[in-house]
XYZ file of C-alpha atoms in Angstrom:
775
model
C -123.679 62.309 61.768
C -123.435 60.448 58.604
C -122.058 63.707 56.509
C -120.501 64.791 59.651
C -118.280 61.326 59.766
C -117.437 61.180 55.634
C -116.363 65.050 55.745
C -113.043 64.586 57.454
C -112.581 61.453 54.854
C -112.254 63.613 51.831
C -109.015 65.323 53.253
C -107.618 61.968 53.471
C -108.905 60.706 50.335
C -106.757 64.040 48.729
C -104.072 62.926 50.993
C -103.669 59.908 49.673
C -103.957 61.003 46.124
C -101.435 63.591 46.654
C -98.833 61.115 48.395
C -97.743 59.323 45.132
C -97.342 62.799 43.947
C -94.999 63.972 46.244
C -93.613 60.351 46.253
C -92.904 60.426 42.167
C -91.980 64.474 42.276
C -89.245 63.276 44.884
C -88.361 60.311 43.119
C -87.608 62.726 39.962
C -85.755 65.112 42.022
C -83.579 62.191 43.291
C -83.634 60.642 39.937
C -82.079 63.166 38.755
C -79.399 64.848 41.203
C -78.217 61.056 40.892
C -78.286 61.663 37.315
C -76.091 64.952 37.784
C -73.881 63.005 40.348
C -73.345 59.867 38.218
C -72.772 62.187 35.532
C -69.595 63.245 36.535
C -67.906 59.946 37.248
C -69.253 58.712 33.684
C -67.918 61.950 32.166
C -64.446 61.599 34.200
C -64.226 57.976 32.933
C -64.456 59.108 29.508
C -61.825 61.621 29.729
C -59.790 59.089 31.399
C -60.001 56.771 28.608
C -59.395 59.597 25.810
C -55.798 59.285 25.480
C -55.791 55.663 24.509
C -58.737 55.961 22.118
C -56.938 58.870 20.169
C -53.654 57.097 20.436
C -55.204 54.064 18.896
C -57.006 56.069 16.260
C -53.819 57.886 15.361
C -51.611 54.295 15.157
C -54.244 52.713 13.254
C -54.650 55.500 10.926
C -50.668 55.293 10.514
C -50.805 51.710 9.420
C -53.841 52.291 6.962
C -51.697 55.096 5.125
C -49.018 52.124 4.973
C -51.406 50.521 2.494
C -52.506 47.877 5.971
C -55.563 46.249 4.957
C -58.494 47.376 7.486
C -59.403 43.731 7.872
C -56.076 43.055 8.919
C -56.015 45.601 11.771
C -59.578 44.317 13.047
C -58.131 40.759 12.554
C -54.996 42.118 14.734
C -57.412 43.869 17.328
C -58.719 40.884 17.945
C -55.684 38.829 18.594
C -53.872 41.609 20.821
C -57.403 41.775 22.886
C -58.456 38.469 23.199
C -55.275 35.919 22.321
C -52.570 37.745 24.715
C -54.286 40.898 27.014
C -57.424 38.577 28.138
C -55.186 35.552 29.115
C -52.338 36.896 30.179
C -53.908 39.837 32.407
C -55.896 36.974 34.241
C -53.080 35.344 34.517
C -50.728 38.168 35.666
C -53.852 38.724 38.641
C -53.942 35.503 39.559
C -50.144 35.586 40.761
C -49.254 39.164 41.662
C -50.408 39.721 45.470
C -52.314 43.054 44.929
C -53.231 45.223 42.419
C -51.629 48.858 41.662
C -53.885 49.943 38.232
C -55.761 48.881 35.289
C -52.762 50.186 33.303
C -50.108 47.991 34.931
C -52.466 44.740 34.852
C -53.426 44.934 31.009
C -49.317 46.152 29.673
C -47.989 43.272 32.132
C -50.706 40.856 31.315
C -49.863 41.269 27.507
C -46.274 40.662 28.145
C -47.333 37.421 29.907
C -49.829 36.687 27.452
C -46.724 36.880 24.872
C -44.871 34.447 27.199
C -47.583 31.814 27.738
C -47.999 31.930 24.134
C -44.968 30.056 23.820
C -45.561 27.037 25.295
C -48.910 26.662 23.837
C -47.114 27.112 19.936
C -44.665 24.571 21.452
C -47.416 22.324 22.002
C -49.711 22.616 19.070
C -46.327 22.551 16.840
C -44.876 18.908 18.592
C -48.360 17.357 18.065
C -48.604 18.596 14.726
C -51.812 20.048 15.320
C -51.261 23.943 14.275
C -54.917 24.828 13.664
C -55.531 24.479 17.500
C -53.146 27.473 18.578
C -56.457 29.360 18.711
C -58.129 27.157 21.682
C -55.329 28.211 24.211
C -56.724 31.437 25.700
C -60.146 29.718 25.575
C -59.134 27.234 27.701
C -57.140 29.776 30.238
C -60.513 31.896 30.560
C -62.302 28.848 30.636
C -60.737 28.155 33.743
C -60.851 31.227 35.199
C -64.541 31.170 34.781
C -64.954 27.486 36.438
C -62.650 28.476 39.439
C -64.259 30.013 41.913
C -60.849 31.065 43.496
C -60.187 32.300 40.281
C -62.746 33.998 38.832
C -62.396 36.789 41.538
C -59.360 38.311 39.169
C -61.829 39.246 36.511
C -62.800 42.437 37.850
C -60.686 43.154 40.826
C -60.697 47.089 42.268
C -57.615 49.291 41.892
C -56.360 51.450 44.646
C -55.127 53.886 41.864
C -56.222 55.690 38.044
C -53.665 56.971 35.902
C -53.061 60.856 35.937
C -54.382 62.613 33.054
C -51.243 64.505 32.286
C -49.471 61.094 32.263
C -51.627 59.269 29.835
C -51.670 61.944 27.162
C -47.938 61.767 27.926
C -47.288 58.245 27.033
C -49.925 58.646 24.059
C -47.719 60.997 22.785
C -44.959 58.860 22.869
C -46.398 55.904 21.350
C -47.898 58.779 18.456
C -44.383 60.066 17.848
C -42.214 56.731 17.554
C -45.618 55.457 15.287
C -44.467 58.564 13.210
C -40.947 57.780 13.191
C -41.337 54.156 12.727
C -43.678 55.130 9.845
C -41.048 57.390 8.423
C -38.089 55.030 8.562
C -39.488 51.533 8.050
C -43.245 51.858 7.359
C -43.323 53.717 4.436
C -39.682 52.593 2.901
C -40.838 48.771 3.234
C -44.111 47.853 0.911
C -45.227 44.325 1.752
C -44.503 42.935 -1.178
C -42.527 44.339 -4.172
C -44.461 46.327 -6.621
C -41.789 46.045 -9.599
C -39.205 44.049 -10.247
C -36.844 47.256 -9.210
C -37.849 47.196 -5.534
C -35.072 46.899 -3.258
C -35.040 46.273 0.226
C -32.907 45.904 3.533
C -32.090 42.244 3.464
C -32.347 40.816 6.819
C -36.049 41.637 6.574
C -36.829 38.649 4.198
C -34.338 36.611 6.662
C -36.873 37.629 9.376
C -39.625 36.506 7.333
C -38.088 32.976 6.628
C -37.986 32.612 10.383
C -41.548 33.299 11.155
C -42.789 31.292 7.772
C -40.417 28.051 9.399
C -41.739 28.402 13.013
C -45.248 28.899 11.385
C -45.131 25.502 9.755
C -42.200 23.587 11.062
C -40.691 21.522 14.659
C -37.840 21.832 15.537
C -36.457 25.197 13.704
C -34.267 24.700 10.934
C -31.873 27.422 9.122
C -34.901 27.925 6.528
C -32.448 28.196 3.690
C -30.184 24.566 4.335
C -33.117 21.840 5.098
C -31.681 20.250 7.880
C -29.764 22.580 9.197
C -30.573 23.176 12.999
C -31.404 27.050 13.778
C -29.515 27.360 16.894
C -30.654 31.753 17.376
C -32.493 33.424 19.219
C -35.521 32.575 17.580
C -38.724 33.444 20.106
C -39.767 36.807 18.395
C -40.604 34.998 14.997
C -42.726 32.191 16.661
C -44.562 34.984 18.480
C -44.553 36.452 14.571
C -45.944 33.018 13.292
C -48.560 32.198 15.834
C -50.289 35.472 15.453
C -50.522 34.726 11.321
C -51.798 31.542 12.544
C -54.476 32.680 15.259
C -54.891 36.277 13.294
C -55.276 34.308 10.032
C -53.073 37.178 8.794
C -50.792 36.698 5.671
C -47.315 36.534 7.677
C -46.028 39.375 5.405
C -48.206 42.220 6.480
C -47.297 40.741 10.355
C -43.699 41.371 9.880
C -43.864 44.475 7.682
C -46.850 46.334 9.349
C -48.246 44.989 12.714
C -45.691 43.628 14.737
C -42.939 46.169 15.402
C -45.435 49.282 15.948
C -47.599 46.803 17.992
C -44.414 45.872 20.421
C -43.098 49.244 20.795
C -46.511 50.494 21.774
C -46.200 47.598 24.434
C -42.283 48.380 25.157
C -43.245 52.135 26.138
C -46.527 51.538 28.218
C -44.490 48.758 29.899
C -41.818 51.375 30.741
C -44.130 53.886 31.930
C -45.975 51.635 33.781
C -42.642 49.927 35.163
C -41.267 53.338 36.510
C -45.072 53.962 37.426
C -44.850 51.080 40.057
C -41.477 50.725 40.974
C -41.084 54.295 42.204
C -44.654 55.229 43.281
C -44.367 58.698 41.032
C -46.370 58.408 37.735
C -43.719 61.144 36.357
C -40.850 58.317 36.734
C -43.348 56.231 34.240
C -43.709 59.154 31.524
C -40.292 60.420 31.929
C -38.618 57.279 30.921
C -41.174 56.382 28.607
C -39.841 59.204 27.061
C -35.930 59.095 27.864
C -36.500 55.742 25.986
C -38.340 56.383 22.748
C -38.552 60.040 22.194
C -34.797 61.245 23.014
C -32.206 59.633 20.838
C -28.715 58.791 20.328
C -26.556 62.411 20.623
C -24.937 63.204 17.141
C -24.167 66.127 15.139
C -23.985 64.451 11.109
C -26.289 64.929 8.502
C -27.019 62.368 7.283
C -26.972 60.691 11.163
C -24.679 58.724 11.780
C -23.748 56.389 14.297
C -20.328 55.701 15.466
C -21.033 53.267 18.077
C -23.220 51.503 16.715
C -26.920 52.135 14.632
C -30.018 54.184 15.119
C -32.630 53.043 17.740
C -35.221 52.513 14.756
C -32.705 50.557 13.073
C -32.209 48.393 15.940
C -35.691 47.851 16.196
C -36.873 46.663 12.502
C -33.736 45.600 10.886
C -34.337 42.694 13.726
C -37.157 42.479 15.380
C -35.746 40.580 18.455
C -34.435 43.530 20.062
C -38.199 45.222 20.661
C -39.463 41.414 20.920
C -36.746 41.017 23.904
C -37.150 44.847 25.561
C -40.466 44.035 25.992
C -40.052 40.790 28.176
C -37.113 42.670 29.451
C -38.794 45.679 31.113
C -41.443 43.564 32.168
C -38.527 41.103 34.104
C -37.457 44.498 35.771
C -40.716 45.679 36.786
C -41.452 41.905 38.428
C -37.745 41.984 40.174
C -37.960 45.451 41.330
C -41.334 44.423 43.044
C -39.722 41.799 44.540
C -37.363 43.216 45.592
C -39.553 46.074 47.248
C -41.644 43.133 49.010
C -44.750 44.166 46.848
C -45.086 40.998 45.133
C -45.939 37.910 47.044
C -44.271 34.917 45.746
C -46.510 34.618 42.419
C -43.603 36.809 41.587
C -41.095 34.383 41.433
C -43.445 32.682 38.829
C -43.373 35.653 36.718
C -39.628 36.227 36.994
C -39.506 32.550 35.967
C -41.644 32.958 33.324
C -40.105 35.947 31.810
C -36.678 34.700 32.347
C -37.710 31.404 29.895
C -39.133 33.622 27.463
C -35.574 35.972 27.391
C -33.501 33.387 27.365
C -34.627 32.357 23.599
C -35.892 36.439 22.812
C -32.379 38.359 22.681
C -29.270 36.739 23.622
C -27.957 39.868 25.120
C -30.894 40.215 27.707
C -29.825 37.110 30.481
C -26.420 38.234 30.581
C -26.615 41.964 31.825
C -29.799 40.746 34.227
C -27.310 38.533 35.695
C -24.201 41.046 36.169
C -27.507 43.385 37.998
C -28.464 40.723 40.132
C -25.097 39.729 41.132
C -23.761 43.287 41.592
C -26.989 43.823 43.898
C -26.495 40.348 46.170
C -22.770 41.442 46.615
C -24.260 44.753 47.901
C -27.056 43.597 50.313
C -24.853 41.065 51.794
C -22.217 43.552 52.335
C -24.702 46.196 53.995
C -27.076 43.943 55.728
C -24.828 40.862 56.489
C -27.089 38.830 55.753
C -28.489 36.658 53.140
C -30.865 38.087 50.260
C -33.020 35.053 49.646
C -34.874 36.530 47.172
C -32.038 38.016 45.183
C -29.918 34.395 45.899
C -33.336 32.676 44.294
C -33.353 34.820 41.453
C -30.353 34.515 40.733
C -30.942 30.950 40.697
C -33.634 31.177 37.768
C -31.294 33.160 35.988
C -28.771 31.171 36.015
C -30.659 28.239 34.858
C -32.422 29.944 32.058
C -28.979 31.354 30.940
C -27.829 27.663 30.745
C -30.780 26.686 28.866
C -30.018 29.346 26.664
C -27.021 28.136 25.910
C -27.482 24.390 25.684
C -30.372 24.264 23.949
C -31.272 27.164 22.023
C -28.061 28.346 20.839
C -25.823 24.948 21.925
C -22.908 26.948 22.816
C -22.744 28.513 19.814
C -21.146 31.917 19.606
C -22.007 33.678 16.836
C -18.555 35.382 17.181
C -18.777 36.856 20.418
C -15.057 37.096 22.266
C -13.335 38.821 24.903
C -11.471 41.507 23.751
C -11.883 44.878 25.746
C -12.317 47.900 24.281
C -12.773 46.483 20.705
C -14.920 48.949 20.071
C -13.074 51.886 21.055
C -9.662 50.565 19.229
C -10.838 51.803 15.851
C -10.789 55.372 16.656
C -7.696 55.841 18.876
C -4.988 57.528 16.847
C -1.542 56.259 17.575
C -0.617 58.747 20.452
C 2.080 61.211 19.755
C 1.960 62.089 23.623
C -0.016 60.062 26.721
C -2.260 57.360 25.768
C -5.086 59.119 28.045
C -5.221 61.691 24.823
C -6.175 59.586 22.349
C -8.193 57.622 25.074
C -10.250 60.181 26.566
C -11.963 61.942 23.460
C -13.619 58.687 22.835
C -14.849 58.001 26.167
C -16.247 61.314 26.170
C -17.852 61.161 22.743
C -19.464 57.559 23.806
C -20.974 59.020 26.643
C -22.354 61.645 24.739
C -23.536 60.027 22.341
C -25.254 56.240 23.987
C -25.390 57.279 27.405
C -26.648 60.738 27.924
C -30.127 60.482 28.720
C -28.910 58.335 31.538
C -27.499 61.601 32.836
C -30.456 61.770 35.844
C -28.613 58.849 37.772
C -26.136 61.057 38.925
C -28.352 63.335 40.814
C -29.942 60.284 42.171
C -27.021 59.171 43.727
C -26.280 62.643 45.237
C -29.408 63.207 47.006
C -29.650 59.761 48.257
C -26.035 60.280 49.137
C -25.314 56.590 47.405
C -27.724 54.757 50.207
C -30.030 52.912 47.633
C -32.606 50.582 47.924
C -32.112 47.068 46.729
C -34.478 47.717 43.854
C -32.466 51.097 42.098
C -29.051 49.023 43.319
C -30.875 46.650 40.501
C -30.918 49.182 38.007
C -27.835 50.618 38.441
C -25.897 47.533 38.055
C -28.206 46.921 34.956
C -27.687 50.413 33.522
C -23.580 50.281 33.980
C -23.382 46.454 33.192
C -25.143 46.439 30.133
C -22.111 48.920 28.436
C -19.497 47.267 30.332
C -20.716 44.355 28.288
C -20.569 45.552 25.468
C -17.182 47.132 26.032
C -15.680 43.930 27.031
C -16.261 41.782 23.894
C -16.134 41.582 20.571
C -18.610 40.751 17.417
C -18.641 40.784 14.268
C -21.045 44.136 12.809
C -21.296 45.724 15.972
C -23.355 42.964 17.585
C -22.279 43.208 20.994
C -24.000 46.853 20.918
C -27.264 44.727 21.947
C -25.716 44.614 25.754
C -25.378 48.372 25.995
C -28.720 48.453 24.256
C -30.221 46.171 27.233
C -28.552 48.128 29.715
C -31.190 51.384 28.462
C -34.164 49.426 29.791
C -32.163 49.869 33.350
C -30.819 52.819 32.593
C -33.662 55.043 31.398
C -35.803 53.987 34.928
C -33.218 55.043 37.242
C -32.700 58.688 34.904
C -36.443 59.148 35.418
C -36.561 58.307 38.841
C -33.576 60.696 39.629
C -35.222 63.459 37.633
C -38.604 62.981 39.541
C -37.147 63.462 42.585
C -34.695 67.451 41.491
C -38.094 67.860 39.852
C -39.456 67.188 43.577
C -37.224 69.371 45.661
C -37.829 72.513 42.520
C -41.215 72.884 43.722
C -42.650 74.112 41.116
C -45.981 76.080 40.932
C -48.336 75.040 37.664
C -47.226 78.538 35.876
C -43.594 76.441 36.895
C -44.753 73.677 35.668
C -45.792 74.833 32.439
C -42.581 77.122 32.405
C -40.274 73.868 32.452
C -42.745 71.745 29.561
C -42.243 74.929 27.454
C -38.434 74.696 27.908
C -37.770 71.325 26.869
C -39.868 71.241 23.655
C -38.425 74.809 22.832
C -35.189 73.460 23.412
C -35.340 70.226 21.412
C -36.998 72.628 18.756
C -33.913 74.490 18.930
C -31.528 71.753 18.587
C -33.690 70.316 15.547
C -33.448 73.353 13.820
C -29.496 74.039 14.459
C -28.699 70.464 13.285
C -31.050 70.580 10.289
C -29.007 73.647 8.967
C -25.396 73.363 10.580
C -24.550 69.269 10.790
C -23.340 67.985 7.432
C -21.506 64.611 6.663
C -18.575 63.571 8.579
C -15.670 64.628 6.734
C -12.015 62.841 6.978
C -9.024 65.209 7.212
C -6.307 64.970 5.270
C -4.563 62.846 6.458
C -7.387 60.802 7.325
C -7.182 59.646 11.151
C -9.500 57.550 12.950
C -10.924 59.864 15.242
C -12.338 61.948 12.255
C -15.845 60.254 12.655
C -16.847 61.436 16.257
C -14.957 64.950 15.516
C -18.735 66.782 14.732
C -20.088 65.138 17.883
C -17.036 66.410 19.735
C -17.927 69.727 18.263
C -20.947 69.915 18.885
C -21.031 68.640 22.589
C -18.280 71.160 23.464
C -20.071 73.799 21.885
C -23.334 73.102 24.000
C -21.113 72.912 26.916
C -19.955 76.172 26.399
C -23.423 77.261 26.291
C -24.083 75.490 29.783
C -21.292 77.202 31.188
C -22.509 80.392 30.279
C -25.958 80.362 31.478
C -24.931 78.461 34.870
C -22.754 81.406 35.683
C -25.393 83.806 34.805
C -28.361 82.101 36.952
C -27.307 83.609 40.068
C -27.937 87.257 38.256
C -31.204 85.504 36.674
C -32.359 84.553 40.246
C -32.095 87.917 41.758
C -33.316 89.510 39.149
C -36.399 86.595 39.042
C -37.537 85.382 42.074
C -38.971 82.432 40.456
C -35.994 80.846 38.998
C -34.458 80.576 42.911
C -34.117 77.237 43.402
C -34.803 75.597 40.540
C -31.685 76.055 38.407
C -31.372 71.930 38.823
C -34.076 71.258 37.466
C -33.816 73.393 34.523
C -30.417 72.554 33.638
C -30.833 68.067 34.256
C -34.224 69.011 31.701
C -31.969 70.601 29.133
C -29.423 67.940 29.334
C -31.978 65.358 28.781
C -33.600 67.194 25.782
C -29.838 67.378 24.003
C -30.684 63.957 22.203
C -33.822 64.929 21.212
C -32.890 65.612 17.317
C -31.612 61.908 17.016
C -34.717 60.238 16.048
C -35.644 63.173 13.870
C -32.674 63.149 11.976
C -32.976 59.457 11.575
C -36.434 60.457 9.553
C -34.983 63.092 7.807
C -32.281 60.774 6.349
C -35.076 58.362 5.535
C -36.528 60.764 3.482
C -33.716 60.963 1.638
C -32.374 57.592 1.113
C -34.774 54.479 0.581
C -34.987 51.456 2.982
C -34.503 53.656 5.852
C -31.120 54.890 5.162
C -30.518 51.106 5.482
C -27.048 50.542 4.277
C -27.300 47.078 3.050
C -30.335 46.728 0.337
C -30.875 44.364 -1.884
C -32.709 43.619 -4.865
C -36.627 42.057 -4.115
C -38.122 41.485 -7.477
C -41.950 41.212 -8.305
C -41.228 38.427 -10.121
C -39.326 36.504 -7.296
C -41.741 36.759 -5.012
C -44.712 36.122 -7.255
C -43.098 32.585 -7.639
C -42.594 32.076 -4.156
C -46.047 32.909 -3.122
C -47.466 30.935 -6.076
C -45.130 27.923 -4.323
C -46.537 28.427 -1.053
C -50.188 28.266 -2.300
C -50.034 25.099 -4.041
C -47.078 23.035 -1.758
C -47.211 21.556 1.218
C -45.101 22.692 4.326
C -43.480 19.729 4.317
C -42.155 19.939 0.635
C -38.328 20.889 0.286
C -37.629 23.310 -2.406
C -34.237 23.296 -4.449
C -33.000 26.311 -6.497
C -29.915 27.462 -8.345
C -30.105 31.089 -6.894
C -27.785 31.385 -3.819
C -26.257 34.765 -4.178
C -27.269 38.330 -3.780
C -24.455 39.807 -6.432
C -24.725 39.013 -9.987
C -23.053 35.468 -11.384
C -20.316 37.381 -13.236
C -18.570 38.907 -10.388
C -16.531 35.723 -9.502
C -17.735 35.121 -6.324
C -20.751 34.918 -3.986
C -22.439 36.518 -1.158
C -24.766 33.713 0.146
C -27.279 36.330 1.695
C -30.368 35.288 -0.373
C -33.335 34.426 1.483
C -36.288 35.479 -0.732
C -37.472 31.870 -1.476
C -37.780 30.744 1.881
C -39.402 33.450 3.252
C -42.431 33.866 0.966
C -42.847 30.449 0.134
C -42.521 29.366 3.870
C -40.725 26.591 2.834
C -37.219 24.840 3.427
C -35.211 25.237 0.732
C -32.565 22.890 0.312
C -29.513 24.817 -0.257
C -30.578 28.879 -0.780
C -28.134 32.048 0.747
C -26.383 30.405 3.447
C -25.037 33.521 5.005
C -26.581 33.276 8.134
C -26.066 29.436 8.992
C -24.190 28.944 13.295
C -21.497 27.152 10.627
C -20.754 30.105 9.132
C -20.090 32.210 12.171
C -18.164 29.299 13.796
C -16.037 29.117 10.730
C -15.529 32.463 9.648
C -15.769 31.803 5.839
C -18.447 32.497 3.390
C -17.709 28.988 1.753
C -20.405 25.996 1.920
C -19.491 23.030 4.179
C -21.057 20.195 2.100
C -19.933 21.345 -1.622
C -21.194 17.822 -2.950
C -24.270 18.635 -1.443
C -24.054 22.015 -3.445
C -22.999 20.739 -6.162
C -26.183 18.056 -6.497
C -28.382 20.791 -5.834
C -27.261 22.852 -9.011
C -26.864 19.975 -10.536
C -30.250 19.005 -11.159
C -30.734 22.773 -12.709
C -27.763 22.314 -15.107
C -27.386 18.716 -15.961
C -30.339 16.675 -14.791
C -31.054 13.392 -15.338
C -34.221 11.076 -14.501
C -31.880 8.888 -11.755
C -30.350 12.452 -10.070
C -33.791 14.094 -9.731
C -35.235 10.415 -8.543
C -32.116 10.725 -5.502
C -32.720 14.447 -4.934
C -36.622 13.435 -4.388
C -35.802 10.634 -2.290
C -32.861 11.463 0.006
C -33.453 14.711 0.242
C -36.862 15.043 0.469
C -36.906 17.660 -3.004
C -39.828 17.925 -5.084
C -39.935 21.449 -6.307
C -37.056 23.410 -8.555
C -37.533 27.035 -8.908
C -35.245 28.223 -11.389
C -34.136 31.909 -11.688
C -33.250 32.255 -15.667
C -31.501 35.715 -14.571
C -28.614 33.739 -12.131
C -28.899 30.842 -15.181
C -30.871 29.462 -17.821
C -32.028 25.700 -16.788
C -31.034 22.790 -18.933
C -33.359 22.001 -21.681
C -33.590 18.402 -20.543
C -35.388 19.495 -16.845
C -38.703 20.116 -19.328
C -39.009 16.959 -19.820
C -37.788 15.249 -17.052
C -39.854 17.309 -14.467
C -43.437 18.948 -14.723
C -43.574 22.935 -15.670
C -46.141 23.929 -13.019
C -45.953 28.043 -12.944
C -43.913 30.184 -14.990
C -43.127 34.313 -15.482
C -40.768 36.118 -17.826
C -37.966 35.812 -14.964
C -38.899 32.406 -12.198
C -39.757 28.908 -13.476
C -41.041 26.579 -10.927
C -40.773 22.719 -12.066
C -42.748 19.765 -9.518
C -40.903 16.478 -9.442
C -43.079 13.490 -9.039
């Protein structure tokens, strides 16, 4: 009985042994299947971020090739990630109602980080605890970690991801523009001068001096005239100072290598993200980024000239306030459009307020264009809907308050030469008409539209396809795109400074132009082959135009006798030649469509693409000009001798930030010329110290007076006497009354008195510059 009873048990034991084996096999199969299933998302995740990685590596390589230290790049990357993007993104997530995409969060968040950096910098400067500036991002992160309601914003879920083609297009735009900056700026301007024959565009030293002032002083004064208040849009230079303070990076490296490429890349990504969000189409964002930073102004001269302003790169690197303001303005446009589309909650008004306040001191040309755009949109919506648009009213009040803050607090109602004078920018090209006046005016208008506004032509089909029925966000973009050039045409400012209003309008216009392009693109219903053809068409046409300008364009030549319109003639002739070709193709297109059915219904998108890429040679021609001329083709370069900069940097390392310096070098021209061009900024720039009187050309008083004469001749005489006829009493008064502790004498300007070596202590000298300390 026992044996029969035990026999059935044997299979059970074997079965029990087999079960774990079967389970193991099943688990292995499941794990293998799960691994295969998980592998695909992992690979997709990797491919999704590949454009970002490739772009970052390329930009880094360009900067290293421009003599940027790898350690400085690492420091800067950590600063951007931890002190701007991380805290800014957390705050942006808390204020926006619903997430859009990771790109939107990071781009807008970085812009928010730039804004939040300003009050943090102000606080540590007022309290004189600048070494604690690094703590502000940590406080924000700690707050989000500690508060449960805020903790949810650390890892949000996104309803959409960036299409791979979009990512490559945006990365390509960043890479192209970085290459452009390398050719026109980075490779032309060393971080520090390499010899006494080095030359530099004169504004670069002035910018550096403002960053040095923001790094060590508050409130800000004109660094070249100690005690003279600075009524200027200086927020971008506070950003440079904060970068140096938090990142531990030398200011010349920040100013001449890091800040401008980063801000340009951020502006490109922001343009793409905002275009995508407000239109719902990634194509709009990619095209807008290309129109803004790949397609340049249209011209047909070699070397390239800009009759209505300056080429885009020159606007960016000779005065970084332009690109800094663009970043904030693009982000502000995104917030305003989202509020008008009701995709942002009440937090959107907080975001708008932040960007408006930051824009008030970023560039004086931003808020007037925003104000015009909001006013026009308010009136249009009020007339159409016959009820008060409260969102626009609130935004208008916020804009007015920010503009008042700028005028009263930052600029103290200084105009810097901006006065109403309609058509001042055009009058230089108008010949005295022999016949009807419109014959003289019409070519100038045509040249302006082709030169500055051709990239915005996508607005025309948008208006046509929507039959003029625009939603409020589109009205806002249209009003800003027109308002910027309109202000440019209505005011006068010496040095073509009024062009910045037109360039502020670009930020609106390229978004709406790209939106119109996407509408025409959708109507074409292109197949995959059609899309490839369109891309090839754009690249091929751009290449042909570049080659044509390389081979056919030449310098603008004056006629005999010269006429005011002569600088515009190459552009007008080029535009008319292209228009003739366009008309011929338009005439034969129906016949081509009958022979090639694939072309039917696609004429609009082909034509619009061709028109938009006409300006593609602009930036490349600027690069060509830079290869021929030093300093990126900039017209006003001044000597920046290594001996001067070495002395200034020694002084920075051996003095206190509160020390005031006096110098005998005020002018950029030779002392034998019989006059003074007071645009000398090297000492305040590279010493990061206030100078009693250096070069005073950019002080607000000079702009108001319209003269380069120094407004306090007794102070200038007392300053110069310290070098030419010093006495113990005069030097003691200079030390006690003006806070001067250091005297910097440039012997190529004038040899200092031998008495100075007795009355003051010589602390540094090279063959040219001698630095004395007053006890």
